[in-house]
PDB file of C-alpha atoms and ligand atoms in Angstrom:
ATOM      1  CA  MET S1130      96.862 124.236  80.321  1.00  0.00           C
ATOM      2  CA  ASN S1131      93.482 126.019  79.987  1.00  0.00           C
ATOM      3  CA  PRO S1132      91.180 128.939  82.650  1.00  0.00           C
ATOM      4  CA  LYS S1133      89.424 129.838  80.328  1.00  0.00           C
ATOM      5  CA  SER S1134      87.682 126.123  80.796  1.00  0.00           C
ATOM      6  CA  SER S1135      87.676 126.209  85.089  1.00  0.00           C
ATOM      7  CA  GLU S1136      86.473 130.243  84.260  1.00  0.00           C
ATOM      8  CA  GLN S1137      83.405 129.359  83.259  1.00  0.00           C
ATOM      9  CA  LYS S1138      83.133 125.890  85.368  1.00  0.00           C
ATOM     10  CA  SER S1139      82.077 128.888  88.068  1.00  0.00           C
ATOM     11  CA  GLY S1140      78.923 128.588  90.123  1.00  0.00           C
ATOM     12  CA  GLN S1141      78.502 125.452  87.999  1.00  0.00           C
ATOM     13  CA  VAL S1142      76.407 122.745  90.693  1.00  0.00           C
ATOM     14  CA  VAL S1143      79.001 120.202  90.778  1.00  0.00           C
ATOM     15  CA  LEU S1144      79.177 116.529  91.999  1.00  0.00           C
ATOM     16  CA  PRO S1145      81.313 114.801  94.437  1.00  0.00           C
ATOM     17  CA  GLY S1146      84.095 113.070  91.901  1.00  0.00           C
ATOM     18  CA  GLU S1147      84.316 116.283  89.083  1.00  0.00           C
ATOM     19  CA  ARG S1148      87.543 117.625  88.218  1.00  0.00           C
ATOM     20  CA  LEU S1149      87.494 121.045  88.749  1.00  0.00           C
ATOM     21  CA  GLY S1150      91.222 122.111  87.520  1.00  0.00           C
ATOM     22  CA  VAL S1151      95.226 120.705  87.959  1.00  0.00           C
ATOM     23  CA  ILE S1152      96.886 121.933  91.175  1.00  0.00           C
ATOM     24  CA  GLU S1153      99.422 124.756  88.349  1.00  0.00           C
ATOM     25  CA  GLU S1154      96.251 126.077  87.866  1.00  0.00           C
ATOM     26  CA  PHE S1155      94.678 126.675  91.699  1.00  0.00           C
ATOM     27  CA  ILE S1156      95.253 126.353  95.334  1.00  0.00           C
ATOM     28  CA  PRO S1157      92.138 124.161  95.945  1.00  0.00           C
ATOM     29  CA  ASP S1158      89.764 125.183  99.460  1.00  0.00           C
ATOM     30  CA  SER S1159      87.714 123.979 100.599  1.00  0.00           C
ATOM     31  CA  GLY S1160      84.424 120.706  98.885  1.00  0.00           C
ATOM     32  CA  THR S1161      87.804 119.842  97.234  1.00  0.00           C
ATOM     33  CA  TYR S1162      89.848 116.640  96.998  1.00  0.00           C
ATOM     34  CA  VAL S1163      93.143 115.818  94.962  1.00  0.00           C
ATOM     35  CA  LYS S1164      93.896 113.504  93.576  1.00  0.00           C
ATOM     36  CA  ASP S1165      98.024 112.778  91.346  1.00  0.00           C
ATOM     37  CA  GLY S1166      97.674 116.495  90.496  1.00  0.00           C
ATOM     38  CA  VAL S1167      93.826 116.797  89.637  1.00  0.00           C
ATOM     39  CA  ILE S1168      91.942 118.191  91.552  1.00  0.00           C
ATOM     40  CA  TYR S1169      87.419 116.859  92.224  1.00  0.00           C
ATOM     41  CA  SER S1170      84.854 118.019  93.604  1.00  0.00           C
ATOM     42  CA  LYS S1171      84.077 116.091  97.259  1.00  0.00           C
ATOM     43  CA  ILE S1172      80.558 117.265  96.623  1.00  0.00           C
ATOM     44  CA  VAL S1173      77.761 118.269  95.301  1.00  0.00           C
ATOM     45  CA  GLY S1174      77.789 122.790  95.242  1.00  0.00           C
ATOM     46  CA  ARG S1175      78.631 125.530  94.014  1.00  0.00           C
ATOM     47  CA  ALA S1176      82.497 125.475  92.602  1.00  0.00           C
ATOM     48  CA  LEU S1177      83.912 128.726  92.932  1.00  0.00           C
ATOM     49  CA  MET S1178      86.613 129.269  90.581  1.00  0.00           C
ATOM     50  CA  ASP S1179      88.464 132.479  92.120  1.00  0.00           C
ATOM     51  CA  LEU S1180      91.036 133.147  89.657  1.00  0.00           C
ATOM     52  CA  LEU S1181      92.597 137.067  91.540  1.00  0.00           C
ATOM     53  CA  ASN S1182      93.754 134.644  93.717  1.00  0.00           C
ATOM     54  CA  ARG S1183      93.691 131.266  92.523  1.00  0.00           C
ATOM     55  CA  ARG S1184      91.420 129.068  94.480  1.00  0.00           C
ATOM     56  CA  VAL S1185      89.433 126.404  93.884  1.00  0.00           C
ATOM     57  CA  SER S1186      86.296 125.729  96.248  1.00  0.00           C
ATOM     58  CA  VAL S1187      83.236 123.603  96.238  1.00  0.00           C
ATOM     59  CA  TYR S1188      80.148 125.390  98.610  1.00  0.00           C
ATOM     60  CA  PRO S1189      77.524 123.439  99.865  1.00  0.00           C
ATOM     61  CA  LEU S1190      74.618 123.076  97.845  1.00  0.00           C
ATOM     62  CA  ILE S1191      72.283 122.742 101.175  1.00  0.00           C
ATOM     63  CA  ARG S1192      73.280 125.562 103.270  1.00  0.00           C
ATOM     64  CA  GLY S1193      74.247 124.280 106.258  1.00  0.00           C
ATOM     65  CA  ALA S1194      74.506 120.673 104.997  1.00  0.00           C
ATOM     66  CA  ILE S1195      74.712 118.602 108.272  1.00  0.00           C
ATOM     67  CA  VAL S1196      76.756 114.917 108.209  1.00  0.00           C
ATOM     68  CA  PRO S1197      77.960 112.884 110.572  1.00  0.00           C
ATOM     69  CA  LYS S1198      80.923 113.962 112.041  1.00  0.00           C
ATOM     70  CA  VAL S1199      84.348 111.846 113.436  1.00  0.00           C
ATOM     71  CA  GLY S1200      83.738 112.275 117.479  1.00  0.00           C
ATOM     72  CA  GLY S1201      79.770 113.129 117.098  1.00  0.00           C
ATOM     73  CA  THR S1202      76.553 111.440 118.072  1.00  0.00           C
ATOM     74  CA  VAL S1203      73.802 110.393 115.892  1.00  0.00           C
ATOM     75  CA  VAL S1204      71.395 108.246 115.359  1.00  0.00           C
ATOM     76  CA  GLY S1205      69.142 105.819 113.342  1.00  0.00           C
ATOM     77  CA  GLN S1206      68.298 102.776 112.714  1.00  0.00           C
ATOM     78  CA  VAL S1207      69.415  99.443 113.069  1.00  0.00           C
ATOM     79  CA  GLY S1208      69.026  98.097 109.739  1.00  0.00           C
ATOM     80  CA  HIS S1209      70.977  94.774 107.876  1.00  0.00           C
ATOM     81  CA  GLY S1210      73.105  92.895 110.602  1.00  0.00           C
ATOM     82  CA  GLN S1211      76.051  89.506 111.129  1.00  0.00           C
ATOM     83  CA  SER S1212      76.987  88.188 113.344  1.00  0.00           C
ATOM     84  CA  ASP S1213      79.711  91.123 114.279  1.00  0.00           C
ATOM     85  CA  ASN S1214      78.119  94.275 112.834  1.00  0.00           C
ATOM     86  CA  VAL S1215      75.050  96.217 112.030  1.00  0.00           C
ATOM     87  CA  LEU S1216      75.221  97.889 109.031  1.00  0.00           C
ATOM     88  CA  VAL S1217      72.844 101.330 111.234  1.00  0.00           C
ATOM     89  CA  ARG S1218      70.811 104.646 108.857  1.00  0.00           C
ATOM     90  CA  ILE S1219      72.087 107.721 110.170  1.00  0.00           C
ATOM     91  CA  PHE S1220      68.657 110.557 110.329  1.00  0.00           C
ATOM     92  CA  LYS S1221      69.643 112.216 112.758  1.00  0.00           C
ATOM     93  CA  ILE S1222      73.445 113.714 113.857  1.00  0.00           C
ATOM     94  CA  GLY S1223      72.760 115.429 117.142  1.00  0.00           C
ATOM     95  CA  SER S1224      69.838 117.382 117.784  1.00  0.00           C
ATOM     96  CA  LYS S1225      69.432 117.196 113.837  1.00  0.00           C
ATOM     97  CA  LYS S1226      67.170 115.506 111.381  1.00  0.00           C
ATOM     98  CA  LEU S1227      68.022 114.865 108.668  1.00  0.00           C
ATOM     99  CA  SER S1228      66.557 114.820 104.485  1.00  0.00           C
ATOM    100  CA  GLY S1229      69.576 112.911 103.843  1.00  0.00           C
ATOM    101  CA  VAL S1230      69.945 108.959 105.012  1.00  0.00           C
ATOM    102  CA  PHE S1231      74.236 108.169 106.113  1.00  0.00           C
ATOM    103  CA  THR S1232      74.745 104.921 106.312  1.00  0.00           C
ATOM    104  CA  GLY S1233      76.673 103.494 108.578  1.00  0.00           C
ATOM    105  CA  ILE S1234      78.631 100.389 110.619  1.00  0.00           C
ATOM    106  CA  LEU S1235      78.638  99.145 113.437  1.00  0.00           C
ATOM    107  CA  HIS S1236      80.879  95.661 114.551  1.00  0.00           C
ATOM    108  CA  ILE S1237      80.790  94.748 117.896  1.00  0.00           C
ATOM    109  CA  SER S1238      84.629  94.987 119.097  1.00  0.00           C
ATOM    110  CA  ASP S1239      83.281  98.788 120.019  1.00  0.00           C
ATOM    111  CA  VAL S1240      79.515  98.040 121.605  1.00  0.00           C
ATOM    112  CA  GLU S1241      80.792  98.539 124.646  1.00  0.00           C
ATOM    113  CA  GLU S1242      84.546  98.075 127.020  1.00  0.00           C
ATOM    114  CA  ARG S1243      83.744  94.086 127.510  1.00  0.00           C
ATOM    115  CA  TYR S1244      83.701  91.012 125.370  1.00  0.00           C
ATOM    116  CA  VAL S1245      80.177  90.655 123.741  1.00  0.00           C
ATOM    117  CA  ASP S1246      79.471  87.451 122.671  1.00  0.00           C
ATOM    118  CA  SER S1247      76.672  87.861 119.187  1.00  0.00           C
ATOM    119  CA  MET S1248      75.841  91.336 117.770  1.00  0.00           C
ATOM    120  CA  ASN S1249      72.019  90.025 118.513  1.00  0.00           C
ATOM    121  CA  ASP S1250      72.985  90.746 122.541  1.00  0.00           C
ATOM    122  CA  VAL S1251      72.939  93.989 121.013  1.00  0.00           C
ATOM    123  CA  CYS S1252      70.460  95.480 118.711  1.00  0.00           C
ATOM    124  CA  LYS S1253      68.384  94.026 116.330  1.00  0.00           C
ATOM    125  CA  PRO S1254      66.809  94.989 112.732  1.00  0.00           C
ATOM    126  CA  GLY S1255      64.532  98.326 112.762  1.00  0.00           C
ATOM    127  CA  ASP S1256      65.924  99.506 116.744  1.00  0.00           C
ATOM    128  CA  ILE S1257      66.387 103.258 117.794  1.00  0.00           C
ATOM    129  CA  ILE S1258      70.228 103.912 118.370  1.00  0.00           C
ATOM    130  CA  ARG S1259      72.137 106.223 119.866  1.00  0.00           C
ATOM    131  CA  ALA S1260      76.158 105.893 119.139  1.00  0.00           C
ATOM    132  CA  LYS S1261      79.389 107.853 118.252  1.00  0.00           C
ATOM    133  CA  VAL S1262      81.297 108.505 115.201  1.00  0.00           C
ATOM    134  CA  ILE S1263      84.547 106.767 115.855  1.00  0.00           C
ATOM    135  CA  SER S1264      85.898 107.171 111.735  1.00  0.00           C
ATOM    136  CA  GLU S1265      85.011 108.244 108.200  1.00  0.00           C
ATOM    137  CA  LYS S1266      88.042 106.066 107.373  1.00  0.00           C
ATOM    138  CA  ASN S1267      86.915 104.709 102.947  1.00  0.00           C
ATOM    139  CA  GLN S1268      83.197 107.034 103.685  1.00  0.00           C
ATOM    140  CA  ILE S1269      81.931 104.476 106.163  1.00  0.00           C
ATOM    141  CA  TYR S1270      81.085 105.961 109.551  1.00  0.00           C
ATOM    142  CA  HIS S1271      82.062 103.678 111.702  1.00  0.00           C
ATOM    143  CA  LEU S1272      80.524 103.916 115.429  1.00  0.00           C
ATOM    144  CA  SER S1273      80.600 102.699 118.446  1.00  0.00           C
ATOM    145  CA  THR S1274      78.177 103.039 121.697  1.00  0.00           C
ATOM    146  CA  ASN S1275      80.764 102.929 124.536  1.00  0.00           C
ATOM    147  CA  ASP S1276      79.265 104.585 126.272  1.00  0.00           C
ATOM    148  CA  LYS S1277      76.538 103.935 128.698  1.00  0.00           C
ATOM    149  CA  GLY S1278      74.791 107.598 127.239  1.00  0.00           C
ATOM    150  CA  LEU S1279      74.806 105.404 123.835  1.00  0.00           C
ATOM    151  CA  GLY S1280      73.285 102.437 122.660  1.00  0.00           C
ATOM    152  CA  VAL S1281      69.195 100.990 121.871  1.00  0.00           C
ATOM    153  CA  VAL S1282      66.906 103.658 122.114  1.00  0.00           C
ATOM    154  CA  TYR S1283      64.183 101.957 121.353  1.00  0.00           C
ATOM    155  CA  SER S1284      63.948  97.974 120.406  1.00  0.00           C
ATOM    156  CA  PHE S1285      60.769  95.332 119.716  1.00  0.00           C
ATOM    157  CA  CYS S1286      60.325  93.007 120.435  1.00  0.00           C
ATOM    158  CA  SER S1287      61.201  89.590 118.561  1.00  0.00           C
ATOM    159  CA  LEU S1288      57.597  87.915 118.636  1.00  0.00           C
ATOM    160  CA  CYS S1289      55.061  90.179 118.581  1.00  0.00           C
ATOM    161  CA  GLY S1290      56.897  93.967 117.431  1.00  0.00           C
ATOM    162  CA  ASN S1291      55.045  95.682 121.194  1.00  0.00           C
ATOM    163  CA  LEU S1292      58.334  97.818 121.395  1.00  0.00           C
ATOM    164  CA  LEU S1293      60.815  96.768 124.928  1.00  0.00           C
ATOM    165  CA  GLU S1294      60.754  97.915 128.425  1.00  0.00           C
ATOM    166  CA  PRO S1295      63.588  97.854 130.370  1.00  0.00           C
ATOM    167  CA  LYS S1296      63.614  94.672 133.359  1.00  0.00           C
ATOM    168  CA  ARG S1297      67.073  94.426 135.078  1.00  0.00           C
ATOM    169  CA  TYR S1298      69.650  93.211 132.833  1.00  0.00           C
ATOM    170  CA  GLU S1299      66.738  92.430 129.594  1.00  0.00           C
ATOM    171  CA  MET S1300      63.965  93.552 127.852  1.00  0.00           C
ATOM    172  CA  ARG S1301      61.003  92.502 128.622  1.00  0.00           C
ATOM    173  CA  CYS S1302      57.642  93.257 125.446  1.00  0.00           C
ATOM    174  CA  PRO S1303      54.532  94.427 127.880  1.00  0.00           C
ATOM    175  CA  LYS S1304      52.433  92.277 125.593  1.00  0.00           C
ATOM    176  CA  CYS S1305      53.461  89.036 125.296  1.00  0.00           C
ATOM    177  CA  GLY S1306      55.917  88.780 127.976  1.00  0.00           C
ATOM    178  CA  TYR S1307      58.652  87.109 125.364  1.00  0.00           C
ATOM    179  CA  ILE S1308      62.013  88.691 126.969  1.00  0.00           C
ATOM    180  CA  GLU S1309      65.428  88.885 125.296  1.00  0.00           C
ATOM    181  CA  LYS S1310      68.720  91.326 125.542  1.00  0.00           C
ATOM    182  CA  ARG S1311      69.994  94.590 124.277  1.00  0.00           C
ATOM    183  CA  LYS S1312      73.265  96.950 125.643  1.00  0.00           C
ATOM    184  CA  THR S1313      70.032 100.221 125.445  1.00  0.00           C
ATOM    185  CA  ALA S1314      71.208 103.789 126.193  1.00  0.00           C
ATOM    186  CA  VAL S1315      71.037 104.390 129.925  1.00  0.00           C
ATOM    187  CA  ASP S1316      67.978 106.470 129.129  1.00  0.00           C
ATOM    188  CA  TYR S1317      66.490 104.644 126.591  1.00  0.00           C
ATOM    189  CA  GLY S1318      62.615 105.447 126.118  1.00  0.00           C
ATOM    190  CA  GLN S1319      63.634 108.886 125.889  1.00  0.00           C
ATOM    191  CA  GLU S1320      64.841 110.211 122.296  1.00  0.00           C
ATOM    192  CA  GLU S1321      62.630 112.516 120.403  1.00  0.00           C
ATOM    193  CA  LEU S1322      62.221 110.671 117.380  1.00  0.00           C
TER     194      LEU S1322
HETATM  195 ZN1  LIG Z1435      56.330  90.415 122.092  1.00  0.00          ZN
END
């Protein structure tokens, strides 16, 4: 063990996965994780080695940087999808817009209470969707739209790209008349972007 090398690292900018020390040397604090007795940084930030209290922590480089949290609401754009899931580029957490973009995944079983046959009836690439983060397992944000306040908030016609309007249980394109399906939020069309 060489405390001096750790001391020199204090104040430096570290990256996720960067080695900060060992548990014999330090107590891991916020912004760190431990694997096989070695302490690593969990985030991009400034390492702080508190030699007096033998604690190591990493402070986010961007003050108050926001990341999606389990239980929180996010807004994102629907990206590539398969028959049973779609990827969502998250660009808003709560009411805060993000500089960085996180990726979430919405699985067909988390769309709503009742059985959903196809992701095609839920959302399409390009749509804007509001969802709740239900897990961040393996650093992937798993999303749910299972609430009347959650779901698609803006959607676009598959034929002409025009903004779709809700019409009873379907969505209708006011420009070309095409009709398709979505799982919309109750306040469809009102999200501030
Ligand atoms: Zn259209």
